[in-house]
Short mmCIF file of C-alpha atoms and ligand atoms in Angstrom, two decimals:
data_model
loop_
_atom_site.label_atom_id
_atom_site.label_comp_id
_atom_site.label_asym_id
_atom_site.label_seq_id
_atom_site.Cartn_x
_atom_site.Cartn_y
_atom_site.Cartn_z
CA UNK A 287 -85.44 19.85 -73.80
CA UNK A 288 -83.92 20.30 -70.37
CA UNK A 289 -86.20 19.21 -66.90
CA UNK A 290 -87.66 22.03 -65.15
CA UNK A 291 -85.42 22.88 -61.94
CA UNK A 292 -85.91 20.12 -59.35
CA UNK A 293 -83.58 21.32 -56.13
CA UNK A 294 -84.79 19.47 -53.34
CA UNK A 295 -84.15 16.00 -51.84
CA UNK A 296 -85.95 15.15 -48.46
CA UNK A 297 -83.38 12.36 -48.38
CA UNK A 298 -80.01 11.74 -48.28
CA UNK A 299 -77.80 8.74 -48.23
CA UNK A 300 -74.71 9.10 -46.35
CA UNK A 301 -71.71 6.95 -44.59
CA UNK A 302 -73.43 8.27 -41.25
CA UNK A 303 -76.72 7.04 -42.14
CA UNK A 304 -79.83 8.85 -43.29
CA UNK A 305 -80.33 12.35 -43.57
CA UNK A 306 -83.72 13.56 -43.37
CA UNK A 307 -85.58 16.76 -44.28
CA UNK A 308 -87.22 18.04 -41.13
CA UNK A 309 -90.69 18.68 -43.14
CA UNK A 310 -92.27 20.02 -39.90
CA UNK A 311 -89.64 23.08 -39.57
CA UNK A 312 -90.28 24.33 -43.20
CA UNK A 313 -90.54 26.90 -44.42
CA UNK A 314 -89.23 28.95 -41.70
CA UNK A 315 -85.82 26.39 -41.53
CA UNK A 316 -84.25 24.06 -43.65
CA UNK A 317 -82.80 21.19 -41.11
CA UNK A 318 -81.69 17.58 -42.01
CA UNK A 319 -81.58 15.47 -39.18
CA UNK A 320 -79.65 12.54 -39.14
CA UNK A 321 -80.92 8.70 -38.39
CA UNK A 322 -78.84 6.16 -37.83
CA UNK A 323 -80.64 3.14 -36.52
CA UNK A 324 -84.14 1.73 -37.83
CA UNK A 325 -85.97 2.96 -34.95
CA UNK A 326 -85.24 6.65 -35.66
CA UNK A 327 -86.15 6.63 -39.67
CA UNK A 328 -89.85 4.85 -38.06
CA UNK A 329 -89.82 8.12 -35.58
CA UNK A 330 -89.40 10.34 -38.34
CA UNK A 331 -92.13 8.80 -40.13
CA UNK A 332 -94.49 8.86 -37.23
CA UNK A 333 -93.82 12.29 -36.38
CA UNK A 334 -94.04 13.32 -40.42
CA UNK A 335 -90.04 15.00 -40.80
CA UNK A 336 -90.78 12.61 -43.71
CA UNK A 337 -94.08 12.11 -45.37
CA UNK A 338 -96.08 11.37 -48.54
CA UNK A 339 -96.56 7.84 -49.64
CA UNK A 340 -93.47 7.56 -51.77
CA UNK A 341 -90.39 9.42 -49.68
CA UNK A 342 -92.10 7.23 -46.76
CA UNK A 343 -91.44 3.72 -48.86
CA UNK A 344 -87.30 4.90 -49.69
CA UNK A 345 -87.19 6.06 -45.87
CA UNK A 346 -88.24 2.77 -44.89
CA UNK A 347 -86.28 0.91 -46.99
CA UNK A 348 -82.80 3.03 -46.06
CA UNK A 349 -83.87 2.15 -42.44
CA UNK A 350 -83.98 -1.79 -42.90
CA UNK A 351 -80.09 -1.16 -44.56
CA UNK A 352 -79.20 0.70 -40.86
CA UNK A 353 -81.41 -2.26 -39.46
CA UNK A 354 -78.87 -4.83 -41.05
CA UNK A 355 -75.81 -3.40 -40.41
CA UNK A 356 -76.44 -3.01 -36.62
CA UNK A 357 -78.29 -6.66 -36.46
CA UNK A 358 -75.40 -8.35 -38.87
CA UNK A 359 -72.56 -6.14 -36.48
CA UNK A 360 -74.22 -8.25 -33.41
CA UNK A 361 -74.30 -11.40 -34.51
CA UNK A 362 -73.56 -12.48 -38.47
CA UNK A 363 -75.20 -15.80 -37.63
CA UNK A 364 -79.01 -14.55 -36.31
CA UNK A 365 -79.10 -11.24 -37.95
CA UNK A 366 -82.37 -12.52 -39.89
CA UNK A 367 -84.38 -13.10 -36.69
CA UNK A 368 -83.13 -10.20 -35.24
CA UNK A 369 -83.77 -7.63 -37.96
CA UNK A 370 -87.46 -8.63 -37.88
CA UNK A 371 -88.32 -6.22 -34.99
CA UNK A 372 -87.43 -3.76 -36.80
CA UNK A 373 -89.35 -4.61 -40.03
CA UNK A 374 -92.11 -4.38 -37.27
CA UNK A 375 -91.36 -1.07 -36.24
CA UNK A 376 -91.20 0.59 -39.39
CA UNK A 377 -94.48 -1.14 -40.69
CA UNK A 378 -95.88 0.36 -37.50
CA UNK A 379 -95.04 3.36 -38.75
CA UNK A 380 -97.69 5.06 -40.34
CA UNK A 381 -100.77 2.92 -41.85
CA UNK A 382 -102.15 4.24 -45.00
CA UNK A 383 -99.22 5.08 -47.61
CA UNK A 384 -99.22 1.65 -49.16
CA UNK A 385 -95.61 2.19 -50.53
CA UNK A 386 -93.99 1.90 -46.77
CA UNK A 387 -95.04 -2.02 -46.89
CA UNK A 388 -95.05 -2.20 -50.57
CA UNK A 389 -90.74 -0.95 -49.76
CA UNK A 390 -90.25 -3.13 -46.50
CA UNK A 391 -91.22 -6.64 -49.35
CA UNK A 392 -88.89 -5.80 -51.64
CA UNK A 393 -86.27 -5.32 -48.53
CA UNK A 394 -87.40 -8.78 -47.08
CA UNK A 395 -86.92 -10.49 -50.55
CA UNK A 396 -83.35 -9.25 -50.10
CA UNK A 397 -82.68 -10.14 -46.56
CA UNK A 398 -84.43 -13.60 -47.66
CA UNK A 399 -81.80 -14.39 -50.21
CA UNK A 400 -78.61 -12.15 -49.81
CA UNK A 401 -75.65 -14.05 -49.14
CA UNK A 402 -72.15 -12.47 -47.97
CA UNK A 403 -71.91 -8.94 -47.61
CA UNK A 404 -76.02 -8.25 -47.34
CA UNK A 405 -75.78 -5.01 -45.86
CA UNK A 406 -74.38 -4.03 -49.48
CA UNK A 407 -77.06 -6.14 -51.38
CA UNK A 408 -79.56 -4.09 -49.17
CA UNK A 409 -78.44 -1.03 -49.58
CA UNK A 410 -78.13 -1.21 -53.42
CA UNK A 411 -82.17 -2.57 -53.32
CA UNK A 412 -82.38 0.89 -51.24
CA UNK A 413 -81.05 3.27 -53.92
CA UNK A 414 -82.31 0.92 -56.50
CA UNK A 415 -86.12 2.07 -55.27
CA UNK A 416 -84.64 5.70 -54.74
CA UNK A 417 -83.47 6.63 -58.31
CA UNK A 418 -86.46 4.65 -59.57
CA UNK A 419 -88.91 6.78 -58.03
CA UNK A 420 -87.25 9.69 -59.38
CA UNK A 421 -87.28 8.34 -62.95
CA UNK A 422 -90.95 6.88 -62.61
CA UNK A 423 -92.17 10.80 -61.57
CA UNK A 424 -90.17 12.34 -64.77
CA UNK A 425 -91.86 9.83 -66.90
CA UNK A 426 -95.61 10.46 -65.27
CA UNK A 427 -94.91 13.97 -65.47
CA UNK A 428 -94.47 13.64 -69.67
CA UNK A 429 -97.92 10.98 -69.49
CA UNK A 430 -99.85 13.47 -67.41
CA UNK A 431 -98.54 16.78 -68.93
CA UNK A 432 -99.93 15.13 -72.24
CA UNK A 433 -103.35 15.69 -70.67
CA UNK A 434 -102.93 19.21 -70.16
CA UNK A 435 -102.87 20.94 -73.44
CA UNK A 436 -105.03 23.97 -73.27
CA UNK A 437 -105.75 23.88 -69.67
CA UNK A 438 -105.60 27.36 -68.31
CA UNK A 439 -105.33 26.25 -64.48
CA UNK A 440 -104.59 23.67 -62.25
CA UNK A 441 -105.56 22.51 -58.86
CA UNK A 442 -103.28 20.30 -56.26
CA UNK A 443 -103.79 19.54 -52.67
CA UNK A 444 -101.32 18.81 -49.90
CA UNK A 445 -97.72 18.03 -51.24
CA UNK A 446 -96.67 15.54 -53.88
CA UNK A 447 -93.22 17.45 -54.98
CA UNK A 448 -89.66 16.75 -54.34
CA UNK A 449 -90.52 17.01 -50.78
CA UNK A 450 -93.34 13.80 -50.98
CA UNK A 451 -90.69 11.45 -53.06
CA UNK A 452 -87.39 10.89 -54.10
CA UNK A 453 -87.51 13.68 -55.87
CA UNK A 454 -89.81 15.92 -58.77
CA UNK A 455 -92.91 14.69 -57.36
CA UNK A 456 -96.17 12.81 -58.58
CA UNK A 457 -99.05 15.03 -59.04
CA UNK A 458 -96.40 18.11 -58.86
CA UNK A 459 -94.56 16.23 -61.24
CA UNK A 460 -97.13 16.79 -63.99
CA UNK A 461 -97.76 20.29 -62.67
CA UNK A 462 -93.39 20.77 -63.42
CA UNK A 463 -93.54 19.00 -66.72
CA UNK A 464 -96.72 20.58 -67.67
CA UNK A 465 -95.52 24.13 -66.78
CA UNK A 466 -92.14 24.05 -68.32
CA UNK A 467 -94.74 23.51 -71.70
CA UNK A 468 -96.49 26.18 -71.43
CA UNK A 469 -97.15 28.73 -68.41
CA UNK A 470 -100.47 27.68 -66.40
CA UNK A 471 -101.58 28.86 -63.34
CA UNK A 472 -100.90 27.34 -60.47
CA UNK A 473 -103.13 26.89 -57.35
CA UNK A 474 -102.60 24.66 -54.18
CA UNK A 475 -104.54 24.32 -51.08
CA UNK A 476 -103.47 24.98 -48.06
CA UNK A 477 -104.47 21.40 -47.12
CA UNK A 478 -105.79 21.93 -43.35
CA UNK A 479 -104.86 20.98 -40.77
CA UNK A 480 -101.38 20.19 -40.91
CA UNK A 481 -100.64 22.58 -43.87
CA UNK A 482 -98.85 20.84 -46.97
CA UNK A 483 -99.93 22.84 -49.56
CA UNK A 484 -99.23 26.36 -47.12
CA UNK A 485 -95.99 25.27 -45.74
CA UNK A 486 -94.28 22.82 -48.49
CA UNK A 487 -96.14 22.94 -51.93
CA UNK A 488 -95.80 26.50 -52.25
CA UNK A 489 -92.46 26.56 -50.48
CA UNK A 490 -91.26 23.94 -52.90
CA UNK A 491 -92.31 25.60 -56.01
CA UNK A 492 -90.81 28.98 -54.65
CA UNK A 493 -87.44 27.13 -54.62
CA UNK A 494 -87.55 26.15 -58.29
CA UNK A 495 -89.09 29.37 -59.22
CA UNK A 496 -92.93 28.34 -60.64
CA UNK A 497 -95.19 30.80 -59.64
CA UNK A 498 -98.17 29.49 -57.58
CA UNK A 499 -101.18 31.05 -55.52
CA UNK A 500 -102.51 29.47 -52.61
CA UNK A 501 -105.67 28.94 -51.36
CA UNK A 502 -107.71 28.62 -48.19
CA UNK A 503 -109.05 24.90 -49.00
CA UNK A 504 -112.93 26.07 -48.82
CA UNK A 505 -112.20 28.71 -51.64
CA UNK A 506 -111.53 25.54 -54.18
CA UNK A 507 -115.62 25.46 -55.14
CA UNK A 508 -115.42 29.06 -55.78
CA UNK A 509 -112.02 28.61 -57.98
CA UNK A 510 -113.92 26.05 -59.95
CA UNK A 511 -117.27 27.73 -60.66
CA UNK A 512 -114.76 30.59 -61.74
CA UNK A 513 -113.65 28.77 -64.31
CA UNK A 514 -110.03 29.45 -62.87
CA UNK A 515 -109.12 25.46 -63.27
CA UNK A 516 -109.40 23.08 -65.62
CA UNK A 517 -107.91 20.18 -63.45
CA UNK A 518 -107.54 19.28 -60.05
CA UNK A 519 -104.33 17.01 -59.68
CA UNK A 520 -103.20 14.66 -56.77
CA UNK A 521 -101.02 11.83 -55.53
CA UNK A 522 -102.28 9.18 -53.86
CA UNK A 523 -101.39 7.21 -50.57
CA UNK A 524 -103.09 4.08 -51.75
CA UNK A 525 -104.90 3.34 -54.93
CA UNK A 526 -107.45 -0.15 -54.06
CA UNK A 527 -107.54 -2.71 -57.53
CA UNK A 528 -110.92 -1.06 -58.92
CA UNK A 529 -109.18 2.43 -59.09
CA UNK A 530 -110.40 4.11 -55.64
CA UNK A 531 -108.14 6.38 -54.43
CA UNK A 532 -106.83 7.33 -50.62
CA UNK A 533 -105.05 10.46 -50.26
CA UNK A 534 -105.04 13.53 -48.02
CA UNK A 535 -108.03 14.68 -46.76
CA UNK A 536 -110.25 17.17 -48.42
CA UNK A 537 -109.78 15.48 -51.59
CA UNK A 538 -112.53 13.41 -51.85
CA UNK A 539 -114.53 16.79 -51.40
CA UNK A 540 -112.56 18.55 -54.32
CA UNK A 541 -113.08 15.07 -56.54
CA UNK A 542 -117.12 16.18 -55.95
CA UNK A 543 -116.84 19.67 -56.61
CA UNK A 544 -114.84 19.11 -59.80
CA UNK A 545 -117.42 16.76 -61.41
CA UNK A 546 -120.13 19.33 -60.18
CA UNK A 547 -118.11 22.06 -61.88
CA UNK A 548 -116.94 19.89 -64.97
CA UNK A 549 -113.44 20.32 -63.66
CA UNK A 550 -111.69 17.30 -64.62
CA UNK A 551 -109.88 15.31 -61.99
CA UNK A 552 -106.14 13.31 -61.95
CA UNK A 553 -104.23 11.20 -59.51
CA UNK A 554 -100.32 10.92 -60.16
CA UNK A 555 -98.85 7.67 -58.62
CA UNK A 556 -96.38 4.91 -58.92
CA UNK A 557 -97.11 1.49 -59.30
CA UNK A 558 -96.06 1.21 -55.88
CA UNK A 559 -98.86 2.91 -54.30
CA UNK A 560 -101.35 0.35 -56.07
CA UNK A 561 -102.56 -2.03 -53.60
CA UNK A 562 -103.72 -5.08 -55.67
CA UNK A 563 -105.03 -6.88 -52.71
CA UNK A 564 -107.47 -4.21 -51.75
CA UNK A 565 -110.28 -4.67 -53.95
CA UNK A 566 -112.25 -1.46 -52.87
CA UNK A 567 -111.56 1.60 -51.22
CA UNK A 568 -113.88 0.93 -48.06
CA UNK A 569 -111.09 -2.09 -46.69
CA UNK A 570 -108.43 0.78 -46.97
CA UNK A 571 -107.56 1.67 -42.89
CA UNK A 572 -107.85 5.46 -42.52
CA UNK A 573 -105.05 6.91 -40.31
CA UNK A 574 -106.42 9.38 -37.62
CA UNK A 575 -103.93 11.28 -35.41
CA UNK A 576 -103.79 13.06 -32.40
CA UNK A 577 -106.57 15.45 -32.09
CA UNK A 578 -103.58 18.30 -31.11
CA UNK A 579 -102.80 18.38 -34.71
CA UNK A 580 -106.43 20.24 -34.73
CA UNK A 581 -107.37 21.65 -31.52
CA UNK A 582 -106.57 25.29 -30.54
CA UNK A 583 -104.18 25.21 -27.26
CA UNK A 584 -106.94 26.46 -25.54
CA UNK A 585 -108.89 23.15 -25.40
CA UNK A 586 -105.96 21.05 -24.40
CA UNK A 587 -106.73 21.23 -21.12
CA UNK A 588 -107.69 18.57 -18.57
CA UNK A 589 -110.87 20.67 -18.20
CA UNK A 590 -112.14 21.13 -21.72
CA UNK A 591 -115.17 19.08 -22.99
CA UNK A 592 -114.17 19.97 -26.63
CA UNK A 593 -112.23 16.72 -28.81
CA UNK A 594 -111.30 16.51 -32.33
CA UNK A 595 -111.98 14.19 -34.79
CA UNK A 596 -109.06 14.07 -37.40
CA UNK A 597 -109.16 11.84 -40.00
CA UNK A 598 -105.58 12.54 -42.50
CA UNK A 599 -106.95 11.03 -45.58
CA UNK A 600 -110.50 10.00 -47.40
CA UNK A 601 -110.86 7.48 -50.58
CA UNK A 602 -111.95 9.24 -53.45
CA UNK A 603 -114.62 6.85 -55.21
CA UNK A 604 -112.75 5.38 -59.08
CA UNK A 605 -116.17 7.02 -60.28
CA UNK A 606 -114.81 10.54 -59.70
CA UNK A 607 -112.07 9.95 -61.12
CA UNK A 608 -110.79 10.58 -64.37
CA UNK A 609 -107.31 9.25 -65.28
CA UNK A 610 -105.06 7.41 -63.18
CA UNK A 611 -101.17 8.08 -64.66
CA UNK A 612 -98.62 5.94 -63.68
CA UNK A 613 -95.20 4.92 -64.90
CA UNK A 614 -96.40 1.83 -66.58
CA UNK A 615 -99.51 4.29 -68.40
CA UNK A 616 -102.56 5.71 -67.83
CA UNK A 617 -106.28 4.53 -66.77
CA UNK A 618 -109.27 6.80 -68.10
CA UNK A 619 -112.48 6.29 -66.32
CA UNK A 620 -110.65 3.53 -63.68
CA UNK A 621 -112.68 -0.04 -63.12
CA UNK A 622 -111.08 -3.66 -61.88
CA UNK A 623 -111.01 -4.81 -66.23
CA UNK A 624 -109.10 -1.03 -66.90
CA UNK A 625 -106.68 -1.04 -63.60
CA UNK A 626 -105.81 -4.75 -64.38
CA UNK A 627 -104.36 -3.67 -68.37
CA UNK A 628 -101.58 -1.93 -66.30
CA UNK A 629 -100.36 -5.57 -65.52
CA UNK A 630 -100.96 -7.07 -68.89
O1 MRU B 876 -99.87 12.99 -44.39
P1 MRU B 876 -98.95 13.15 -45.57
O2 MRU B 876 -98.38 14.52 -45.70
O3 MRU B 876 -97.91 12.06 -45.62
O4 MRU B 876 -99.92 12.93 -46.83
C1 MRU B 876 -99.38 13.03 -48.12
C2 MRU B 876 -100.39 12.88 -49.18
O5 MRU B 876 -101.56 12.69 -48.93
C3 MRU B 876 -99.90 12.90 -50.60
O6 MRU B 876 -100.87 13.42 -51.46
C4 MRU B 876 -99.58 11.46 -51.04
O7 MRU B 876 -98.77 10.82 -50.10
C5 MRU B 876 -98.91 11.43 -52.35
S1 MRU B 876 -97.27 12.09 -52.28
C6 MRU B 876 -96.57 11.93 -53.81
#
């Protein structure tokens, strides 16, 4: 049975370096913008052109190969030393999406034992965690779809497509593989403040032709006691050993209205966003960013006694949840014994 349409690639490899999807002009342009040292692939991260836990990991990782070639072009002989400011700089990056570090130790294993030619070796590690993200969200998509029989509706917040990976998507992934099934109606939030689901989700699925209806987030409660969804589904940005979950916020708050409503409740993710030596979602750092991302213009000013408080993700408690699909299987009902069987 052929793959539901997947058309769009936030990243691409080139001879000039990386080209990345400008995430913050869609949907009103499609721009790549090219980076060609390490510094500018951490910049894009920062500033989200790129974002969601997995395309941030394969961004990272293409930016320690542009890393090596300009440290090994200056001197063959210190190019280890040298390249570790940059490992610094993309690790600085963003703090939550446990793939970006989880990408930059597979690099350093690499740069610890490649021998002649390493900007090769590392650039083959770099594709090497490219196409297996890809493969890893066609295979979740089968494990998760497999949960969906009968399910009327579905629920996603912010954007785990193409746009969030290498390509497919996690959570969107099912949603895709799920679809192509049997039709199901799609909803996504518009995942405030910065707009995911508004700008990209819905964008995304336009492109590849699934029908979707968005949502102001604070209508989700009123979807659910509908009885318009049968699952919510998400990606993750870190998942802690006992199965809690960190992802964009607003979904701990769906994760509690689903169990209210009997909704049932998913998280998509590679084994790369499972941070073993987290035990709990409390130690997971929260990013907050600038409170512009939230503030109306008019407050920006020197005058203004109004700030912003703006958390971009919340841990969703492994209680709430209630499967966990990766590419190695799934976890019903996640604890430390259940999460551990993925490594057995
Ligand atoms: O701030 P963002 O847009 O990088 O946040 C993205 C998310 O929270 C996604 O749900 C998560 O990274 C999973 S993407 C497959």
């Amino acid at each position: 049975m052929s793959l539901t349409v997947d058309t769009v690639r936030p990243l691409q490899w080139g001879d000039d370096g990386l080209r990345v999807l400008d995430q913050r002009k869609l949907p009103a342009s499609l721009v790549y913008e090219n980076c060609q040292t390490a510094g500018e692939v951490a910049e894009a991260i920062r500033s989200m052109r790129v974002r969601g836990a997995p395309a941030i990991g394969i961004a990272a990782a293409y930016g320690v190969v542009l890393a090596a070639r300009e440290r090994h072009a200056q001197d063959p002989a210190s190019w280890r030393e040298l390249i570790e400011g940059d490992l610094e700089c993309l690790a600085g990056s963003r703090p939550t999406a446990v793939n970006l570090f989880w990408a930059l130790e597979r690099m350093r294993k690499v740069i610890l034992t490649a021998t002649e030619e390493p900007v090769g070796q590392l650039l083959a590690e770099a594709i090497a965690i490219h196409e297996a993200d890809i493969s890893s969200n066609r295979h979740m998509g089968g494990l998760g779809a497999a949960y969906l029989e009968g399910a009327q509706g579905i629920l996603t917040h912010c954007n785990t497509g193409s746009l969030a990976t290498g390509g497919y998507g996690t959570a969107l992934g099912v949603i895709r593989t799920a679809y192509r099934q049997a039709a199901k109606s799609i909803y996504a939030t518009e995942t405030r403040p910065w707009a995911q689901g508004a700008r990209l989700t819905v964008w995304e699925l336009n492109q590849d032709r699934i029908p979707a209806t968005l949502i102001a987030d604070s209508a989700a409660t009123l979807l659910m006691k509908a009885g318009r969804v049968q699952w919510v589904i998400v990606g993750a940005d870190r998942i802690a050993a006992n199965g809690d979950t960190a992802n964009k916020i607003g979904t701990y708050a769906l994760a509690v209205a689903a169990r209210h409503h009997g909704v049932r409740f998913m998280v998509v993710a590679p084994m790369s966003t499972i941070d073993w030596n987290t035990a709990h979602g409390d130690d997971i750092e929260i990013e907050e960013r600038d409170s512009k991302e939230l503030l109306a213009d008019s407050f920006l000013t020197q005058s203004s006694v109004i700030t912003a408080w703006n958390p971009v993700f919340d841990v969703t408690p492994a209680e709430l949840i209630d499967v966990i699909v990766t590419e190695k299987g799934t976890v019903e009902k996640p604890n430390p014994a259940a999460m551990q069987q993925l490594i057995h």
